[in-house]
PDB file of C-alpha atoms in Angstrom:
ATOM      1  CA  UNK A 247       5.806   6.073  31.112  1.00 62.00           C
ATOM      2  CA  UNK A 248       4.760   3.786  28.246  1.00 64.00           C
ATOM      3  CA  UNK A 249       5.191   5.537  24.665  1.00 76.00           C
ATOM      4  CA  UNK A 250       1.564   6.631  23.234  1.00 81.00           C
ATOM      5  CA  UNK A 251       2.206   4.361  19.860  1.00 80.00           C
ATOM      6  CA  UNK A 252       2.791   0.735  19.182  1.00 81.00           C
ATOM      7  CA  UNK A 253       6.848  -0.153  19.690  1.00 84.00           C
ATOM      8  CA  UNK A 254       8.037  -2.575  17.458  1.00 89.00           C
ATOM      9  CA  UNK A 255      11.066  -4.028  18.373  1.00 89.00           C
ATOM     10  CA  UNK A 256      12.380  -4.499  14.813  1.00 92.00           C
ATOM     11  CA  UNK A 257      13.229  -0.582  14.722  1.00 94.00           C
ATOM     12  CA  UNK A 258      16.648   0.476  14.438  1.00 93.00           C
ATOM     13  CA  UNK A 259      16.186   3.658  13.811  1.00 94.00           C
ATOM     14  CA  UNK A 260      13.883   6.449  13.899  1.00 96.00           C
ATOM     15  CA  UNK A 261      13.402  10.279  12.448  1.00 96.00           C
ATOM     16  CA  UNK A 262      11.182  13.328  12.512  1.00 97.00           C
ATOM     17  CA  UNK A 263       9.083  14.559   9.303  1.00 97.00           C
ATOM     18  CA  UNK A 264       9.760  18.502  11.222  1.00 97.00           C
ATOM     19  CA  UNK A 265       7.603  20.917  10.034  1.00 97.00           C
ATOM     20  CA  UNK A 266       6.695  24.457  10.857  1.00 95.00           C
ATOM     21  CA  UNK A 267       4.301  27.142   9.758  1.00 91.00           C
ATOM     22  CA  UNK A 268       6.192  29.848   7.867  1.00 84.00           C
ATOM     23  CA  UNK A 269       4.899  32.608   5.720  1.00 80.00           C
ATOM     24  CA  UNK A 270       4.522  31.005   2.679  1.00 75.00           C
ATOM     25  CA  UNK A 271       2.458  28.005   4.239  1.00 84.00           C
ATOM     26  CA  UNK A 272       3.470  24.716   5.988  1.00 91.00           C
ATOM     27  CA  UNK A 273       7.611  23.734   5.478  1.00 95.00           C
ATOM     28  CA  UNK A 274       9.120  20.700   6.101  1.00 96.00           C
ATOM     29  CA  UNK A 275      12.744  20.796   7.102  1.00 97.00           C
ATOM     30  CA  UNK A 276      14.667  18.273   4.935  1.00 97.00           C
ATOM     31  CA  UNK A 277      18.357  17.378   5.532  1.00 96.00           C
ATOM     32  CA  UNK A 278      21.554  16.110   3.438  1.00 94.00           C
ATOM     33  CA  UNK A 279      22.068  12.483   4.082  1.00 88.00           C
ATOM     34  CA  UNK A 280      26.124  11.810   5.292  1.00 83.00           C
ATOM     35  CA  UNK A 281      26.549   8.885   2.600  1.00 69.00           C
ATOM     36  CA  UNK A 282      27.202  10.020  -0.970  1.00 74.00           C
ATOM     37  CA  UNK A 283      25.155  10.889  -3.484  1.00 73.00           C
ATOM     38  CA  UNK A 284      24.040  13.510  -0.397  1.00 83.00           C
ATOM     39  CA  UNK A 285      20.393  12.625  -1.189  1.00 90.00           C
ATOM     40  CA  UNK A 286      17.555  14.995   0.452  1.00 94.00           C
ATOM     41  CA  UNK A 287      16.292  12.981   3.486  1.00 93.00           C
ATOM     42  CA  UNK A 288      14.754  13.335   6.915  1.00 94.00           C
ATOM     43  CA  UNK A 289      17.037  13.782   9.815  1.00 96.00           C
ATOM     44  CA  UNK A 290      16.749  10.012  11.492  1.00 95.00           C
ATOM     45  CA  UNK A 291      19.454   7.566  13.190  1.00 94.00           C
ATOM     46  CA  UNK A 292      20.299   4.795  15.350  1.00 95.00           C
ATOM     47  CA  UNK A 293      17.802   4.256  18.217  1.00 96.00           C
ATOM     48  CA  UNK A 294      20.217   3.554  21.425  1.00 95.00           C
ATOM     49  CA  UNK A 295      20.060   1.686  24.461  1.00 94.00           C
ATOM     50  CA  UNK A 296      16.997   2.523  26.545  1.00 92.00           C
ATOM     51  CA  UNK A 297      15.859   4.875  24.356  1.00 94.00           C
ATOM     52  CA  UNK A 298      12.499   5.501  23.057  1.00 94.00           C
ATOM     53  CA  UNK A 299      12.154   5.651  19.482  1.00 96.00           C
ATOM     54  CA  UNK A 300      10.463   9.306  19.796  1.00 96.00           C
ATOM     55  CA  UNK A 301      13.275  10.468  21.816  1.00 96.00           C
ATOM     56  CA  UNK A 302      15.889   8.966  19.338  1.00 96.00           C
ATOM     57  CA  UNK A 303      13.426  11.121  16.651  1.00 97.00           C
ATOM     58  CA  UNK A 304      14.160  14.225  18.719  1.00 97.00           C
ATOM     59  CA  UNK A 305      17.693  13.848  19.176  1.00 97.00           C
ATOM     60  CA  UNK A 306      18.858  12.898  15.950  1.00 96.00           C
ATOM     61  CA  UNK A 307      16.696  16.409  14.250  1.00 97.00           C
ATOM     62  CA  UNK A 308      18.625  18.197  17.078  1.00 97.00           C
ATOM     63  CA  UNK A 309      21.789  16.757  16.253  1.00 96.00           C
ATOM     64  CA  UNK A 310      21.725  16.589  12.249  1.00 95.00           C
ATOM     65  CA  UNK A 311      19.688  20.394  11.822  1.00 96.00           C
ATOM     66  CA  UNK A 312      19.853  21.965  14.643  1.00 96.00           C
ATOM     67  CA  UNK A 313      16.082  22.216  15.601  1.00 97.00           C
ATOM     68  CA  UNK A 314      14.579  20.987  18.861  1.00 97.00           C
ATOM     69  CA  UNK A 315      10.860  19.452  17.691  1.00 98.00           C
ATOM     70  CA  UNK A 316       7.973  18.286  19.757  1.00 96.00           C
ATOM     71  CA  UNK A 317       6.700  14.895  18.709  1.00 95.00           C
ATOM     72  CA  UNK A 318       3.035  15.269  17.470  1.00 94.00           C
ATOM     73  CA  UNK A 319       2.708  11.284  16.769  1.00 94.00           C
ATOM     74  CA  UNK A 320       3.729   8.217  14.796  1.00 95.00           C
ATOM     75  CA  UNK A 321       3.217   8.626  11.205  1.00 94.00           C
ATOM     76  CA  UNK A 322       5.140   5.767   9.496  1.00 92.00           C
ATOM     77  CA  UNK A 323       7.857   3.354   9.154  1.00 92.00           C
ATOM     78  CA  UNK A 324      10.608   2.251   6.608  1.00 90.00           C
ATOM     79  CA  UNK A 325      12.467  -0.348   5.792  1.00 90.00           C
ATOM     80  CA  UNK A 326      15.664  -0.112   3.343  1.00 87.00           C
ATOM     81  CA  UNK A 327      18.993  -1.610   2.921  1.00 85.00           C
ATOM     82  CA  UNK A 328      22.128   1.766   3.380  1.00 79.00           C
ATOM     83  CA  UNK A 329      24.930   1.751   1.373  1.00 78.00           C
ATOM     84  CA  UNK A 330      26.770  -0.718   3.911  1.00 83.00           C
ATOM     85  CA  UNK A 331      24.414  -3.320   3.234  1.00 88.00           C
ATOM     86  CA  UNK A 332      22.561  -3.233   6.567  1.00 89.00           C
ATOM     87  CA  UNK A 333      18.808  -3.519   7.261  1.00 91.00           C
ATOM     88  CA  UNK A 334      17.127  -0.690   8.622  1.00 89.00           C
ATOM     89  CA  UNK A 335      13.831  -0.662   9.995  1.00 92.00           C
ATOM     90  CA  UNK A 336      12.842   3.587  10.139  1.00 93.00           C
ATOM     91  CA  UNK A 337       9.682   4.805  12.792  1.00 96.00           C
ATOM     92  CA  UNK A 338       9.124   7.870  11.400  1.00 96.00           C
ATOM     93  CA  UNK A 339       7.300  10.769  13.714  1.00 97.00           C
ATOM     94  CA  UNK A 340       5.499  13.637  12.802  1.00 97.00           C
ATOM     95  CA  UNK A 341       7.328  16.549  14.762  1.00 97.00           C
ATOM     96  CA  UNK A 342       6.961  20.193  15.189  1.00 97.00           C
ATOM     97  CA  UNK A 343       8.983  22.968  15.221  1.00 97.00           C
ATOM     98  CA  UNK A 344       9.825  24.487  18.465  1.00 97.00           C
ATOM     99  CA  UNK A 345      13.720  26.239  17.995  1.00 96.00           C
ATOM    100  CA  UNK A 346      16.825  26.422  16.560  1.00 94.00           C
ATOM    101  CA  UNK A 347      19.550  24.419  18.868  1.00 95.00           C
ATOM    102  CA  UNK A 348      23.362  23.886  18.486  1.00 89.00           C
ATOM    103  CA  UNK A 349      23.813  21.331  15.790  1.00 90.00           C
ATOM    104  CA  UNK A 350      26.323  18.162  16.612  1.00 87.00           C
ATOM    105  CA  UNK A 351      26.579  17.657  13.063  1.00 85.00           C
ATOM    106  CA  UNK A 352      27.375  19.727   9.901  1.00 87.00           C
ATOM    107  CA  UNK A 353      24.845  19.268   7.448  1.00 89.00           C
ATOM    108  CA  UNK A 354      22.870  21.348   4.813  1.00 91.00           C
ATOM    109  CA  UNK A 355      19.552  21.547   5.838  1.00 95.00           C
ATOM    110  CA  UNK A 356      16.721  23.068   3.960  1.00 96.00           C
ATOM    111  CA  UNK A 357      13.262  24.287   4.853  1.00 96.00           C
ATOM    112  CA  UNK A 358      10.640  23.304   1.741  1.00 95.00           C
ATOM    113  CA  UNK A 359       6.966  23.747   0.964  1.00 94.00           C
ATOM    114  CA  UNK A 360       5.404  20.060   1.047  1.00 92.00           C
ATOM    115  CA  UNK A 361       5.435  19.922  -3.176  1.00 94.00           C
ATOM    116  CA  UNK A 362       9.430  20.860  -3.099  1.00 95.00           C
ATOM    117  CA  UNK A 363       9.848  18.373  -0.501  1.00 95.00           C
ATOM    118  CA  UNK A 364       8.220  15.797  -2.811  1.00 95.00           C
ATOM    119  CA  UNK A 365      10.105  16.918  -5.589  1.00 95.00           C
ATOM    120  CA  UNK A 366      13.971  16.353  -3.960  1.00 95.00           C
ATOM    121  CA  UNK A 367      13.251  13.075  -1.839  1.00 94.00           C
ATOM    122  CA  UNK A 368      14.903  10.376  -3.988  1.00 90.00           C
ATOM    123  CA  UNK A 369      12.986   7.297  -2.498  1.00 89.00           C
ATOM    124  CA  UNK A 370       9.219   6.564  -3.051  1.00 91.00           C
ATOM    125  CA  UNK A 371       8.927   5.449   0.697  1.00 91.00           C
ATOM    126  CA  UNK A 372      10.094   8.680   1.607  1.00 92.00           C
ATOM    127  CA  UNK A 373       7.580  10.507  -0.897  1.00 94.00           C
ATOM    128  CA  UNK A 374       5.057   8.041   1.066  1.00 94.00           C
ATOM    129  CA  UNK A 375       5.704   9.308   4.573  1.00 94.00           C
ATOM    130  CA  UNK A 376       5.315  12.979   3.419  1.00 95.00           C
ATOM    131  CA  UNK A 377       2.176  12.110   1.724  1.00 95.00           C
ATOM    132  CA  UNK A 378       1.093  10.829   5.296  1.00 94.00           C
ATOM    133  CA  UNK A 379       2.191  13.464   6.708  1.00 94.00           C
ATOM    134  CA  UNK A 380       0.624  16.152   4.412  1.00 93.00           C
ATOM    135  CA  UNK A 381      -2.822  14.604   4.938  1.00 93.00           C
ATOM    136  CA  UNK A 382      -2.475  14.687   8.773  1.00 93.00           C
ATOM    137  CA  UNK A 383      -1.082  18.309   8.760  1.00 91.00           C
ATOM    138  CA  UNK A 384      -4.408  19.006   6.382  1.00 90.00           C
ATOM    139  CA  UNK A 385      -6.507  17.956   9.488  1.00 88.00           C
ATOM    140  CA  UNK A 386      -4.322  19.749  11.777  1.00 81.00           C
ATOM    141  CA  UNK A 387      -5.866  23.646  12.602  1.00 63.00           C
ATOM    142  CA  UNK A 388      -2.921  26.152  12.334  1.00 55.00           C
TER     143      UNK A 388
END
């Protein structure tokens, strides 16, 4: 079944902005990146072989937090140079929470209001893409 977004074939990777309703509003589960300086980042990775870029989302939030999500669309893309000095090309999803899972990975993982979460990304294309998604979610009925 064809993916309901645009594929471009320059993506290497792709992640999930995760969020859930909580009682203190709307979170957004951010995630320590592996590379030092640790930064607060989305969970995202390498998009494999015959693998959709919404299904690499899904598995890399289940495999870096621990949280199976439900993609609710395509909300963005990014494009940065890692620590290695490799290209990657990010498709970022807007995902929602559905349960906890077994993690693959240990990593601290933090759920944040949407303000906190702009307040510990590092990266202004990061701070972008949870703009995006805050103004989506604002449409969104809980």
């Amino acid at each position: 079944m064809a993916p309901a977004y645009p594929v471009n074939p320059e993506w290497t990777h792709a992640g999930g902005l995760v969020y859930r309703d909580h009682g203190r509003g709307r979170e957004i589960l951010l995630v320590r990146a592996k590379p030092e300086p640790h930064d607060w980042v989305f969970p995202k990775g390498h998009i494999e072989a015959g693998e959709l870029p919404d299904e690499c989302a899904r598995r890399e939030v289940q495999e870096e937090a621990g949280v199976d999500a439900k993609t609710v669309g395509y909300l963005a893309e990014d494009r940065f140079t890692n620590s290695r000095g490799r290209d990657v090309h990010v498709a970022l999803f807007l995902m929602e929470y559905v349960r906890d899972v077994p993690a693959a990975e240990t990593r601290e993982c933090r759920w944040c209001t949407i303000p906190e979460a702009l307040e510990l990304i590092e990266f202004e294309s990061g701070r972008d893409a949870l703009r995006a998604a805050a103004s989506r979610l604002s449409r969104m009925t809980r």
